[in-house]
mmCIF file of C-alpha atoms in Angstrom:
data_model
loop_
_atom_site.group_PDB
_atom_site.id
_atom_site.type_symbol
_atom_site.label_atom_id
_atom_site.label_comp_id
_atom_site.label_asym_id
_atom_site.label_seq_id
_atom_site.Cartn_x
_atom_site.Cartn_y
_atom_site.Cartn_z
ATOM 1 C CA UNK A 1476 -30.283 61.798 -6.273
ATOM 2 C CA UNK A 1477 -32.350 61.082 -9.254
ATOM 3 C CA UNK A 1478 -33.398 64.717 -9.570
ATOM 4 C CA UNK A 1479 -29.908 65.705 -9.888
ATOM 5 C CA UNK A 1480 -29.718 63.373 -12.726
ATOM 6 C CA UNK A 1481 -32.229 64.254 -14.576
ATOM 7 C CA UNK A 1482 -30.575 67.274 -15.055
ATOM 8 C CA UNK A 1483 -27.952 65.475 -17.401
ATOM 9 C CA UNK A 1484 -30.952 64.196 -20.009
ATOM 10 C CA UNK A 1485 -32.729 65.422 -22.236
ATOM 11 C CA UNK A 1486 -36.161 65.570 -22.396
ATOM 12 C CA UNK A 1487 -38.729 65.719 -24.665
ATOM 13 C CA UNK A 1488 -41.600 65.846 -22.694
ATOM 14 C CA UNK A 1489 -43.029 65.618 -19.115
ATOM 15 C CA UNK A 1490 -44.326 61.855 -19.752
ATOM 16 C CA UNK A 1491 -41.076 61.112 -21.104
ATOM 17 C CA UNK A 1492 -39.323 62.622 -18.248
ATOM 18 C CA UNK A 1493 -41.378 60.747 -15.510
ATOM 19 C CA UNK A 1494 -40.732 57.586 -17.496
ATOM 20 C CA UNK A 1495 -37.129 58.347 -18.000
ATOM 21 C CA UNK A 1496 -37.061 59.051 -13.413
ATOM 22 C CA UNK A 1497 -38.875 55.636 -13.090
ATOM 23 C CA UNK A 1498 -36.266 53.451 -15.104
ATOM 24 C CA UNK A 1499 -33.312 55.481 -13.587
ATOM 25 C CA UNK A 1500 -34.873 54.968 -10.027
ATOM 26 C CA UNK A 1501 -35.514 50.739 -11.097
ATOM 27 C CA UNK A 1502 -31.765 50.642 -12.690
ATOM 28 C CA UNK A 1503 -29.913 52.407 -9.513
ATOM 29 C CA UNK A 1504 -31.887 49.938 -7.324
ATOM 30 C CA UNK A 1505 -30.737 47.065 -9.475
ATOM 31 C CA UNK A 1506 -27.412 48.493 -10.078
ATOM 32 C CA UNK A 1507 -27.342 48.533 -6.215
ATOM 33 C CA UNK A 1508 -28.505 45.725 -4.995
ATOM 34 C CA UNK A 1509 -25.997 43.352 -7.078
ATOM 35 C CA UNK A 1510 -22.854 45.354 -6.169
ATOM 36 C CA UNK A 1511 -23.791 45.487 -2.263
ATOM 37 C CA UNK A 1512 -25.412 48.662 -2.530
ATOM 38 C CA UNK A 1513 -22.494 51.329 -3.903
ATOM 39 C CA UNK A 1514 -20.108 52.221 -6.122
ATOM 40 C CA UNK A 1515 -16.670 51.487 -6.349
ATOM 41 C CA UNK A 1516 -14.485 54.207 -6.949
ATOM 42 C CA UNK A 1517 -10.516 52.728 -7.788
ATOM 43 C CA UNK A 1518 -8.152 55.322 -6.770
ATOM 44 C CA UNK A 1519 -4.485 54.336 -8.732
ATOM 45 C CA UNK A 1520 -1.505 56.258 -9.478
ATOM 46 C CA UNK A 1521 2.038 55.837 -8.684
ATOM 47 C CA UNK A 1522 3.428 56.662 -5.003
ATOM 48 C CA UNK A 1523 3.698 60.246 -3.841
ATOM 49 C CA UNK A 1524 0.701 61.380 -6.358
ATOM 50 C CA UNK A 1525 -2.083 62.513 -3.986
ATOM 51 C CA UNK A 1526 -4.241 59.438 -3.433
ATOM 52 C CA UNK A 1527 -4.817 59.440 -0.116
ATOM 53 C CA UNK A 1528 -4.996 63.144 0.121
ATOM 54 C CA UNK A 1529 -7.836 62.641 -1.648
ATOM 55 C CA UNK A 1530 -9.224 60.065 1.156
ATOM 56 C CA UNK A 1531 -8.858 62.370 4.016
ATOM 57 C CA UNK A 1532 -10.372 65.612 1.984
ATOM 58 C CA UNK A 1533 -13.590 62.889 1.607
ATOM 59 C CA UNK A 1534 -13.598 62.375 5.159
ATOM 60 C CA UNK A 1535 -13.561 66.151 5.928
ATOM 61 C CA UNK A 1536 -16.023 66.494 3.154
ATOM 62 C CA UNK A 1537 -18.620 64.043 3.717
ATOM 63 C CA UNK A 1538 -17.613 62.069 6.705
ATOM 64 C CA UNK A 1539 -16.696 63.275 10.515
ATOM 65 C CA UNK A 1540 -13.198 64.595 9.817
ATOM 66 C CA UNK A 1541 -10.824 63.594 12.770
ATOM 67 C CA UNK A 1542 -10.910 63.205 16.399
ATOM 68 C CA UNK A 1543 -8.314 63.995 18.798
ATOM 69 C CA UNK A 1544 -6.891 60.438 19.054
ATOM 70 C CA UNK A 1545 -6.484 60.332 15.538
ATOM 71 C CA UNK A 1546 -5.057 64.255 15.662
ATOM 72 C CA UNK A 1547 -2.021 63.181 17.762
ATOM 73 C CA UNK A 1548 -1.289 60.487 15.328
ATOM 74 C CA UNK A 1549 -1.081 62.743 12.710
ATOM 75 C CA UNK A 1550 1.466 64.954 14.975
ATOM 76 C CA UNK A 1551 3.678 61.484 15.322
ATOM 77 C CA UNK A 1552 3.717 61.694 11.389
ATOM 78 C CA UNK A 1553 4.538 65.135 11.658
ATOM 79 C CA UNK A 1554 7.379 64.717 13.805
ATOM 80 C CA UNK A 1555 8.460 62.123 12.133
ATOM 81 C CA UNK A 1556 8.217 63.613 8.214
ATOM 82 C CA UNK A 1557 10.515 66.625 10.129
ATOM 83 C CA UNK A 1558 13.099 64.490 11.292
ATOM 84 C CA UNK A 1559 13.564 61.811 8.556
ATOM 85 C CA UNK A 1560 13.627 64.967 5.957
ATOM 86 C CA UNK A 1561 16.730 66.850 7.912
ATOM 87 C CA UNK A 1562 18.269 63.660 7.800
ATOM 88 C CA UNK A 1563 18.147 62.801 4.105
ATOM 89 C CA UNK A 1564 19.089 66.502 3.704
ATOM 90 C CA UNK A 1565 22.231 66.767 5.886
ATOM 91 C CA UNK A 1566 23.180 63.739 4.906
ATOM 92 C CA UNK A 1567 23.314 64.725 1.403
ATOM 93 C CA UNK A 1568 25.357 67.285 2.541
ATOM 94 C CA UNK A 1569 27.832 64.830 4.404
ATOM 95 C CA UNK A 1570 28.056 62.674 0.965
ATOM 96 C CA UNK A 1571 29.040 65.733 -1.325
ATOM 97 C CA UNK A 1572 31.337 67.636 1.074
ATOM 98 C CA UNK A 1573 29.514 70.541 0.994
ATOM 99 C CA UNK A 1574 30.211 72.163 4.397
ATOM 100 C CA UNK A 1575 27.431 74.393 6.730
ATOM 101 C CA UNK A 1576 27.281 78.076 6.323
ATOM 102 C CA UNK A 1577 27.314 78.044 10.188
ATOM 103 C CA UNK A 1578 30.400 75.469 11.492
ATOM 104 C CA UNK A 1579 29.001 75.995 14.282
ATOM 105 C CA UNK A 1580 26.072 73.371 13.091
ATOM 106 C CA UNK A 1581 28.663 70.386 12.780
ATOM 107 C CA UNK A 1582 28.119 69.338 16.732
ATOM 108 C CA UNK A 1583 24.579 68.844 15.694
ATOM 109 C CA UNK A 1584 24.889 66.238 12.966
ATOM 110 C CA UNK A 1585 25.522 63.184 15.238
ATOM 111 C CA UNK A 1586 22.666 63.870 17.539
ATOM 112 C CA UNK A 1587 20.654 64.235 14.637
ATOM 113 C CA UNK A 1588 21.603 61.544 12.535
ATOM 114 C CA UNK A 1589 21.048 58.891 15.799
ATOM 115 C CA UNK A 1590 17.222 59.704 16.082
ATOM 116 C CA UNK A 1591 15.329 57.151 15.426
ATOM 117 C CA UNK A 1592 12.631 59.490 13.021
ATOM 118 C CA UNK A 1593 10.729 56.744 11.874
ATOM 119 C CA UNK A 1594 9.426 55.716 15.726
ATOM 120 C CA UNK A 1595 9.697 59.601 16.704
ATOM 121 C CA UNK A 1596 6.438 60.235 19.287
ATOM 122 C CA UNK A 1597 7.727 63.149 20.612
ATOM 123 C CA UNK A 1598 9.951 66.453 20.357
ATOM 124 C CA UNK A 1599 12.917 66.865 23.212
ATOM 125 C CA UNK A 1600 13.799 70.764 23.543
ATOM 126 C CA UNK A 1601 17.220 69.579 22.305
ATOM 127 C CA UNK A 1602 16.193 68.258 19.165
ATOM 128 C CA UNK A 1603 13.393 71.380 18.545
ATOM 129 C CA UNK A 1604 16.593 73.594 18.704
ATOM 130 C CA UNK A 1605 18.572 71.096 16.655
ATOM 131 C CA UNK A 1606 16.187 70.990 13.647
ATOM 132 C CA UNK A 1607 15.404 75.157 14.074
ATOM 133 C CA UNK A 1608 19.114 75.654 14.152
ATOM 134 C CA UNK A 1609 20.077 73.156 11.277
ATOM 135 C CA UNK A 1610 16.304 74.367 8.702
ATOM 136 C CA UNK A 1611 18.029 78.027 8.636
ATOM 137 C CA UNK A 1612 21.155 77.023 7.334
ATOM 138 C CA UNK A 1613 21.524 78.579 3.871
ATOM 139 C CA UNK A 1614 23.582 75.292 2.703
ATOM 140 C CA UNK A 1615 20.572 73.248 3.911
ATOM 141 C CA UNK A 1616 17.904 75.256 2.232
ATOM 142 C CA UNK A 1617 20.027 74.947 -1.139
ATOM 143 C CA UNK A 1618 20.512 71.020 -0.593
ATOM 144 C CA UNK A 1619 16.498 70.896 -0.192
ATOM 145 C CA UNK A 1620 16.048 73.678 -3.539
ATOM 146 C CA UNK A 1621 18.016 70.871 -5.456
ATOM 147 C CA UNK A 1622 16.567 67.548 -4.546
ATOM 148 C CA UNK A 1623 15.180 66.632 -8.098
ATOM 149 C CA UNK A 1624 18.548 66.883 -9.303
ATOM 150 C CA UNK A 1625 19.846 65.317 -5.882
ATOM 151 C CA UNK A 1626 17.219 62.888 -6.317
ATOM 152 C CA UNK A 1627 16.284 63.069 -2.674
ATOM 153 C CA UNK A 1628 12.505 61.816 -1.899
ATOM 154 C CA UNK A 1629 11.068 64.216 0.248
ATOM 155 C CA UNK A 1630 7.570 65.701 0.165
ATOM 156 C CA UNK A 1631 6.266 68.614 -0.988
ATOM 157 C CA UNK A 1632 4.629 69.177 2.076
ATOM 158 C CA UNK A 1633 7.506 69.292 4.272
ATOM 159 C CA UNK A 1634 8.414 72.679 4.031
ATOM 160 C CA UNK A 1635 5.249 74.182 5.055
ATOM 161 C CA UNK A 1636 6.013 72.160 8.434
ATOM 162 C CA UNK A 1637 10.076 73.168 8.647
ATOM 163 C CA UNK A 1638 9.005 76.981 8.260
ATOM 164 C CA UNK A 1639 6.405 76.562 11.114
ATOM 165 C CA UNK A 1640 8.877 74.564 13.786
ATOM 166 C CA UNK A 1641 8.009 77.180 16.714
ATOM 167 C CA UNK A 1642 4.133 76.143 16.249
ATOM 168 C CA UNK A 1643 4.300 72.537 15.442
ATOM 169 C CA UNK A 1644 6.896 72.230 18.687
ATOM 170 C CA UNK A 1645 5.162 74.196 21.186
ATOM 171 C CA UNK A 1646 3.377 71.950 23.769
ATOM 172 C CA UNK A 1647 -0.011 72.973 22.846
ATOM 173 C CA UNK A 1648 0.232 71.747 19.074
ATOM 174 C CA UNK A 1649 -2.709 70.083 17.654
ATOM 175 C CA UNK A 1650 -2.611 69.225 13.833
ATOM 176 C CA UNK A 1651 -5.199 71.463 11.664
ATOM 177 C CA UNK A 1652 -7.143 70.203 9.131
ATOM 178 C CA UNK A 1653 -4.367 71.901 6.570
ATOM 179 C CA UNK A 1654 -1.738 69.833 8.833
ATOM 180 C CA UNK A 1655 -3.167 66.414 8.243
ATOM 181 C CA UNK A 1656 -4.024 67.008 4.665
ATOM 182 C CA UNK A 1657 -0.570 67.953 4.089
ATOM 183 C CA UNK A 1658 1.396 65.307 5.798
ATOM 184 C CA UNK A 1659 2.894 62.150 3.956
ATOM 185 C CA UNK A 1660 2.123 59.006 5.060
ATOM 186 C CA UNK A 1661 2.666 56.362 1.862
ATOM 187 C CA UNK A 1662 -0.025 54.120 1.282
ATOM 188 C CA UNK A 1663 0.804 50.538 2.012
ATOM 189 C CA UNK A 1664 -1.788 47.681 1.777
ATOM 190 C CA UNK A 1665 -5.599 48.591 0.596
ATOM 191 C CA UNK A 1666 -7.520 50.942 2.213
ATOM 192 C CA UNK A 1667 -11.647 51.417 1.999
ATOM 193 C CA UNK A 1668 -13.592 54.989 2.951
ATOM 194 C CA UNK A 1669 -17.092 54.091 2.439
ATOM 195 C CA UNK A 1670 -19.435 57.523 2.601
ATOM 196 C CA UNK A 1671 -23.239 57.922 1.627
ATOM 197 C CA UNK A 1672 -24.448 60.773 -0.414
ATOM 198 C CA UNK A 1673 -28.219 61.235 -1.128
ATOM 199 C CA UNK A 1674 -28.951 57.451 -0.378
ATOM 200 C CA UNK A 1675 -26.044 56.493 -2.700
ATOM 201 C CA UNK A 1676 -22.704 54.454 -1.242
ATOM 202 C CA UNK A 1677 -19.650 55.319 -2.791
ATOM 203 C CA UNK A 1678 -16.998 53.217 -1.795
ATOM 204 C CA UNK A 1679 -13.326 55.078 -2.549
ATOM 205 C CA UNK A 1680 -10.800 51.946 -2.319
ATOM 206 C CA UNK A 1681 -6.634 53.370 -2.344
ATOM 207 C CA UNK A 1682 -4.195 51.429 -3.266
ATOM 208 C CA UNK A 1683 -0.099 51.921 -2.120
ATOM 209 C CA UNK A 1684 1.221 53.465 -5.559
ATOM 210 C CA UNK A 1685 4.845 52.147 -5.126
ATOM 211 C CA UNK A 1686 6.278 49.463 -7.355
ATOM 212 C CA UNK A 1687 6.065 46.626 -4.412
ATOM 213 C CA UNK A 1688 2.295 47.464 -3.720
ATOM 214 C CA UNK A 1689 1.057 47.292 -7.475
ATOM 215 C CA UNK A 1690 0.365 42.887 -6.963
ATOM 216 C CA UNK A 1691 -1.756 44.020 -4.616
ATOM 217 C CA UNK A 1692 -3.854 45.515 -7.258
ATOM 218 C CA UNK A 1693 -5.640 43.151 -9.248
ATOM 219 C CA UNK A 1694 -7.572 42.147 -6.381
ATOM 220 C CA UNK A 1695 -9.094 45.197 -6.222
ATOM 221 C CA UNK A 1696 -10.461 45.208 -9.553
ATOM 222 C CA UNK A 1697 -13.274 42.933 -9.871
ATOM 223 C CA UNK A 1698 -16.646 45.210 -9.889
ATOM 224 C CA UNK A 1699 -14.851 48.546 -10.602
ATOM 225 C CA UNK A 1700 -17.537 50.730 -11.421
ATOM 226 C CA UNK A 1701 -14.664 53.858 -12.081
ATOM 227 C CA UNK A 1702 -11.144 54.649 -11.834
ATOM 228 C CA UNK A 1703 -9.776 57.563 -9.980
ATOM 229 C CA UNK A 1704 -6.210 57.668 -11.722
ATOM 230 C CA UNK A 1705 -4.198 60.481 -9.845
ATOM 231 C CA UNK A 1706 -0.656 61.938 -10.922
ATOM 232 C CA UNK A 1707 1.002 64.770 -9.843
ATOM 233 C CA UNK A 1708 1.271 67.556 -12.859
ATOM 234 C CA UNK A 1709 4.306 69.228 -11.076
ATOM 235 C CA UNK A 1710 6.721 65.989 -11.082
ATOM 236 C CA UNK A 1711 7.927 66.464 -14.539
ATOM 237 C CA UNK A 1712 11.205 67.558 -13.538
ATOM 238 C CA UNK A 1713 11.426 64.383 -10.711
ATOM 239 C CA UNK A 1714 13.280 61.106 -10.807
ATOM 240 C CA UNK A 1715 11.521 58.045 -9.563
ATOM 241 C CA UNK A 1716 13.078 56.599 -6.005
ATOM 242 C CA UNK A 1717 11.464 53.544 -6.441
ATOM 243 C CA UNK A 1718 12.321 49.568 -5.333
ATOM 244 C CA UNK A 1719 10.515 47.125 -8.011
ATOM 245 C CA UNK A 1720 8.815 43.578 -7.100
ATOM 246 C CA UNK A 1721 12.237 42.092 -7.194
ATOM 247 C CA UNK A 1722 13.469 44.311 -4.707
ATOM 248 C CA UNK A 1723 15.640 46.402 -7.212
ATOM 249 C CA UNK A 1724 16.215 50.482 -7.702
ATOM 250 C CA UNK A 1725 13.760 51.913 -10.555
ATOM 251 C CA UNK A 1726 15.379 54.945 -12.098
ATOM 252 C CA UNK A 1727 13.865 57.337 -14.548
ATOM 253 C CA UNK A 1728 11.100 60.433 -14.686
ATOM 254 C CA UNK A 1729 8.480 60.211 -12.494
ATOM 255 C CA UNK A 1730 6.109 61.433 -15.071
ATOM 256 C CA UNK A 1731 6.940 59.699 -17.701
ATOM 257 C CA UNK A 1732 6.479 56.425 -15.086
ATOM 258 C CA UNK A 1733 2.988 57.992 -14.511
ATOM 259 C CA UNK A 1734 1.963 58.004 -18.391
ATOM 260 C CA UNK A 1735 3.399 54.639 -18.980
ATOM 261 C CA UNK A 1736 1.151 53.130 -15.836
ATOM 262 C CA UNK A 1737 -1.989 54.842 -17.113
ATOM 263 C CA UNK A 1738 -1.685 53.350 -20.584
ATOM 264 C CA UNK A 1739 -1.363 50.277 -18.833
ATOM 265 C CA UNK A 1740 -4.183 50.675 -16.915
ATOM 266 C CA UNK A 1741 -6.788 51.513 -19.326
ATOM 267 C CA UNK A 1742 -5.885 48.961 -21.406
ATOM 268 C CA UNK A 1743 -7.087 45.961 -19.012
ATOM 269 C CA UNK A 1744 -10.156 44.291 -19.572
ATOM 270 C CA UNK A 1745 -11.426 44.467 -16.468
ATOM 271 C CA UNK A 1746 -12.093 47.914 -16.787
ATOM 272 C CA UNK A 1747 -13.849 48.005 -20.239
ATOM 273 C CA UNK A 1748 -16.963 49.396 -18.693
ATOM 274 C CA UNK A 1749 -15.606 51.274 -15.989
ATOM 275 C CA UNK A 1750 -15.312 55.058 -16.813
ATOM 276 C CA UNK A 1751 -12.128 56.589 -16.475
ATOM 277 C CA UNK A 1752 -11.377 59.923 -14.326
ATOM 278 C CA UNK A 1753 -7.940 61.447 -14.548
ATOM 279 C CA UNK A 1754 -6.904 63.786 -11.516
ATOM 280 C CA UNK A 1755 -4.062 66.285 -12.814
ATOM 281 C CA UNK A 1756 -2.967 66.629 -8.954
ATOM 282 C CA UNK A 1757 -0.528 69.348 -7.697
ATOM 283 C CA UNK A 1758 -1.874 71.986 -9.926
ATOM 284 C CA UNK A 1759 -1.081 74.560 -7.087
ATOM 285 C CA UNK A 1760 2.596 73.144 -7.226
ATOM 286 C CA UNK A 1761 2.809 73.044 -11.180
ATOM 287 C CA UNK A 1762 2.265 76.739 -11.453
ATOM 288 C CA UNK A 1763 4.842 77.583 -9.127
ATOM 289 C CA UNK A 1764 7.441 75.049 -10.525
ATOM 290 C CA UNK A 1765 6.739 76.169 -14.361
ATOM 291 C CA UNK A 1766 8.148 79.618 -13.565
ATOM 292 C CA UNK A 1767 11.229 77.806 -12.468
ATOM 293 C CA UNK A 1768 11.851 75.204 -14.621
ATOM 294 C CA UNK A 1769 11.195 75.017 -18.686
ATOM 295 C CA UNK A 1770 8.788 71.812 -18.871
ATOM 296 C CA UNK A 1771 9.933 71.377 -22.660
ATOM 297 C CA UNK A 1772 13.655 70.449 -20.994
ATOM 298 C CA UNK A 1773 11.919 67.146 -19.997
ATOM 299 C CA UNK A 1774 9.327 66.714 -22.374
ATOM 300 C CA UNK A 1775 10.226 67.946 -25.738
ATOM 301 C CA UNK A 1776 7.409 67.272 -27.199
ATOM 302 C CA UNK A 1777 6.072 71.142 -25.538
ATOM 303 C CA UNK A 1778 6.557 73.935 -28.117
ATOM 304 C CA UNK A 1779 4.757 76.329 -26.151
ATOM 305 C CA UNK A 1780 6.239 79.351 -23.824
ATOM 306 C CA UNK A 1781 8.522 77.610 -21.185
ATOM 307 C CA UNK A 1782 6.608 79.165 -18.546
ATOM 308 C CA UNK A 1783 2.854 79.703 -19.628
ATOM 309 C CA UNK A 1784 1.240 77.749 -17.155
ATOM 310 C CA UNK A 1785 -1.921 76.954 -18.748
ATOM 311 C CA UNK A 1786 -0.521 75.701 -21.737
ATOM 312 C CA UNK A 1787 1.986 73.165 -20.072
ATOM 313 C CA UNK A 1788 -1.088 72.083 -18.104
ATOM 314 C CA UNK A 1789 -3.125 71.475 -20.966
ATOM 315 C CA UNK A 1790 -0.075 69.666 -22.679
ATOM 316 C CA UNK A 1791 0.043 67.116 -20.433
ATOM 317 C CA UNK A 1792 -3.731 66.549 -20.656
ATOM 318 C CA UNK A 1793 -3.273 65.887 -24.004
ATOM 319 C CA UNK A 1794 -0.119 63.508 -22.991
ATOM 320 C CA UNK A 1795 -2.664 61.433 -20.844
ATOM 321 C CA UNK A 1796 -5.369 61.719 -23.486
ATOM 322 C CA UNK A 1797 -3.671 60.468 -26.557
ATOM 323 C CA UNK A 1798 -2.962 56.970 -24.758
ATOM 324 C CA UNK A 1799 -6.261 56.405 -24.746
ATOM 325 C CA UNK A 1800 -7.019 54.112 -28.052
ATOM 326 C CA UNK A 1801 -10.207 53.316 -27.774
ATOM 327 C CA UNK A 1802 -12.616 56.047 -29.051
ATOM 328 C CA UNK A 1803 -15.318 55.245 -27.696
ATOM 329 C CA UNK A 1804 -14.502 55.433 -24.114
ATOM 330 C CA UNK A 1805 -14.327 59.148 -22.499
ATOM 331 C CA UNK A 1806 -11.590 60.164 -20.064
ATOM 332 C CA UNK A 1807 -12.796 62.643 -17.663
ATOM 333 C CA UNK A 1808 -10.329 65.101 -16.732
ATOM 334 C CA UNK A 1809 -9.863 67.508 -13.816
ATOM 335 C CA UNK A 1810 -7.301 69.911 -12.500
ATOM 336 C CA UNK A 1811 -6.696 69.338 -8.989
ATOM 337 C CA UNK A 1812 -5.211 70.490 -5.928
ATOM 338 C CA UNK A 1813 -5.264 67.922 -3.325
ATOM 339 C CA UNK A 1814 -4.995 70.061 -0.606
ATOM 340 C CA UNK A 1815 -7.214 72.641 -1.352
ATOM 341 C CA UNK A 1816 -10.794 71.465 0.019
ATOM 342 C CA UNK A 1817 -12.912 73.282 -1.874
ATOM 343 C CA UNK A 1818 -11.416 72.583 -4.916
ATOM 344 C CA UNK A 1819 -12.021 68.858 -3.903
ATOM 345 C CA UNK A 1820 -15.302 69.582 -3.269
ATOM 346 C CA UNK A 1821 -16.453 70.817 -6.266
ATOM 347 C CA UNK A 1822 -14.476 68.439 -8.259
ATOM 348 C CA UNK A 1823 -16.071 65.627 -6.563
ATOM 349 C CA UNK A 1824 -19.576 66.727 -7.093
ATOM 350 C CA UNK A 1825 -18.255 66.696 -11.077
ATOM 351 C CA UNK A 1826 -17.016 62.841 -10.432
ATOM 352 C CA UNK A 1827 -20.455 61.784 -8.860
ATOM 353 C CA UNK A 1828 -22.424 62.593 -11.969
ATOM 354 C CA UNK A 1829 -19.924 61.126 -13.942
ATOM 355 C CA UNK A 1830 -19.679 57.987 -12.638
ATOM 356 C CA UNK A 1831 -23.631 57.930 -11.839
ATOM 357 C CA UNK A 1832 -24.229 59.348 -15.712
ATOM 358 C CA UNK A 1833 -21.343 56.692 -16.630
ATOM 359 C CA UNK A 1834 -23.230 53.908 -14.904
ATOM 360 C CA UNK A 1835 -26.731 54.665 -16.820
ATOM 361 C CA UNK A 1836 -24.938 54.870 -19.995
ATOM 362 C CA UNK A 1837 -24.185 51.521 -19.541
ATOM 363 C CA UNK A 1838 -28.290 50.294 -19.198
ATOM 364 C CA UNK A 1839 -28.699 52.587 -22.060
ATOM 365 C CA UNK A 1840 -30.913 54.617 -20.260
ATOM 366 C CA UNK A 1841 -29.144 57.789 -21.494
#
């Protein structure tokens, strides 16, 4: 590990350099030994960003991926995202009075409406032919095209999994990799992946990024040696389907809900010597989505091409940037797509020396 970091210094001279490798090899044993041996990694955001997308990539990254047990959980979840989706969708449908292209469909909606998708373990013939019959429907597609407007929560993974019903039904289905990193499952409560790297413990802790889970957080943040603060690039056009702490209906941009909880964030004292990495998440998603829809619409503040995707990425960069008052502390950026595994991978080779580099800045070693 220290040979990697010796990259990142300067040296003026092979003495130097072997004194420099003995102090970095005393301070990371120190460093070590009074935080149990690892470093804490704080990933934060607000719900739906990518978080724990991020866990499971670390687990297929450096850990042992996922058994078969835990495969046919993910399938439940599957099921389950599926089912709950075509519900919110057709019943958006029932609330306007906007009628099926097919009439034919109507007999369908009862059935469908009385599963129970939340405790959904498995797929009846009926109901694969129900949800087939019902994702083809033009008036469905165009209820799903317009949920930012509709302000229906559903994820952005769930179409990949309604245009690939005859696989995920079929008796033989086993969740891929791609499956399980795409699935939703909201973060509720904390949850710790501890992995080694080179003799060095990381410890990622996530955090549920809805409103109701945020008191959870303060416990988390004694000892923080970074924060991992995710938020999804492409939500700019999204309203926030949130409940706060006292149980009541947040409305507003999702983005804009993102910004103000980062500003928040940095701004504790409890993380005045943790280093701060921002995750621009969804960047796959963003570049679609700016073809679509003008980001300066939501955020005037753009006076760039409506649909130059670099630029809008870079813009909000500089939105997340500009909170930060203090000059002296660095925010890290990357652009990430939580999904994609090798972009994960090299990203979090990037975070490592940061937070290791971050860590001997601190003992002034560097």
């Amino acid at each position: 590990m220290a040979s990697k970091l010796l990259a990142c210094i300067c040296h003026p001279g092979e003495q130097e350099q072997r004194r420099i490798h003995r102090e970095i090899e005393k301070e990371l044993k120190k460093d070590k030994k009074s935080s149990g041996g690892s470093y804490k990694l704080l990933l934060l955001g607000t719900g739906g960003a990518g978080k724990s997308t991020f866990i499971k990539q670390m687990r297929i990254i450096h850990g042992n991926g996922y058994s078969n047990p835990e495969r046919e959980y993910f399938k439940c979840i599957i099921f389950q995202n599926i089912f709950s989706t075509l519900q919110l969708l057709i019943s958006s449908l029932r609330k306007r009075g906007v009628a099926f292209t097919n009439p034919d469909l109507e007999k369908y909606v009862s059935v469908l409406l009385a599963i129970n998708a939340d405790a959904l373990m498995e797929v009846s013939s009926v109901q694969h032919h129900i949800a087939l019959s019902l994702w083809k429907d033009p008036a469905v597609k165009s209820t799903f095209e317009q949920r930012a407007k509709l302000r229906i929560a559903i994820s952005d993974a769930v179409p990949s999994f309604l245009d690939d019903l005859k696989r995920i039904f079929s008796n033989s289905y086993v969740p891929t990799l791609a499956d399980i990193l795409r699935v939703r499952v909201p973060s509720t409560g904390i949850t710790e992946y501890p992995f080694s790297l080179d003799g060095v413990v990381f410890r990622l802790v996530d955090v549920g990024g809805q409103r109701s889970e945020r008191r959870k957080w303060i416990h988390c943040f004694e000892d923080c040696t970074s924060i991992i603060f995710v938020t999804a690039s492409s939500e700019y056009d999204e309203d926030i389907i949130d409940i706060d702490l006292q149980g009541r209906e947040v409305t507003g941009n999702r983005m804009a809900e993102s910004l103000a909880l980062f500003q928040t964030l940095i701004s504790y004292p409890w993380f005045e010597h943790s280093s701060i990495i921002l995750f621009l998440n969804k960047n796959d998603l963003l570049q679609i989505k700016v073809q679509e829809k003008d980001f300066s619409t939501f955020f005037p503040s753009y006076k760039g091409p409506p649909n130059d995707f670099r630029q809008v990425r870079e813009h909000i960069l500089t939105m997340f940037t500009a909170l930060n008052q203090d000059k002296q502390r660095h925010i890290y950026p990357h652009y990430t797509s939580a999904t994609d595994t090798e972009n994960i991978r090299v990203v979090f080779d990037a975070v490592m020396e940061t937070v290791v580099t971050a860590s001997l800045r601190q003992f002034n070693l560097i």
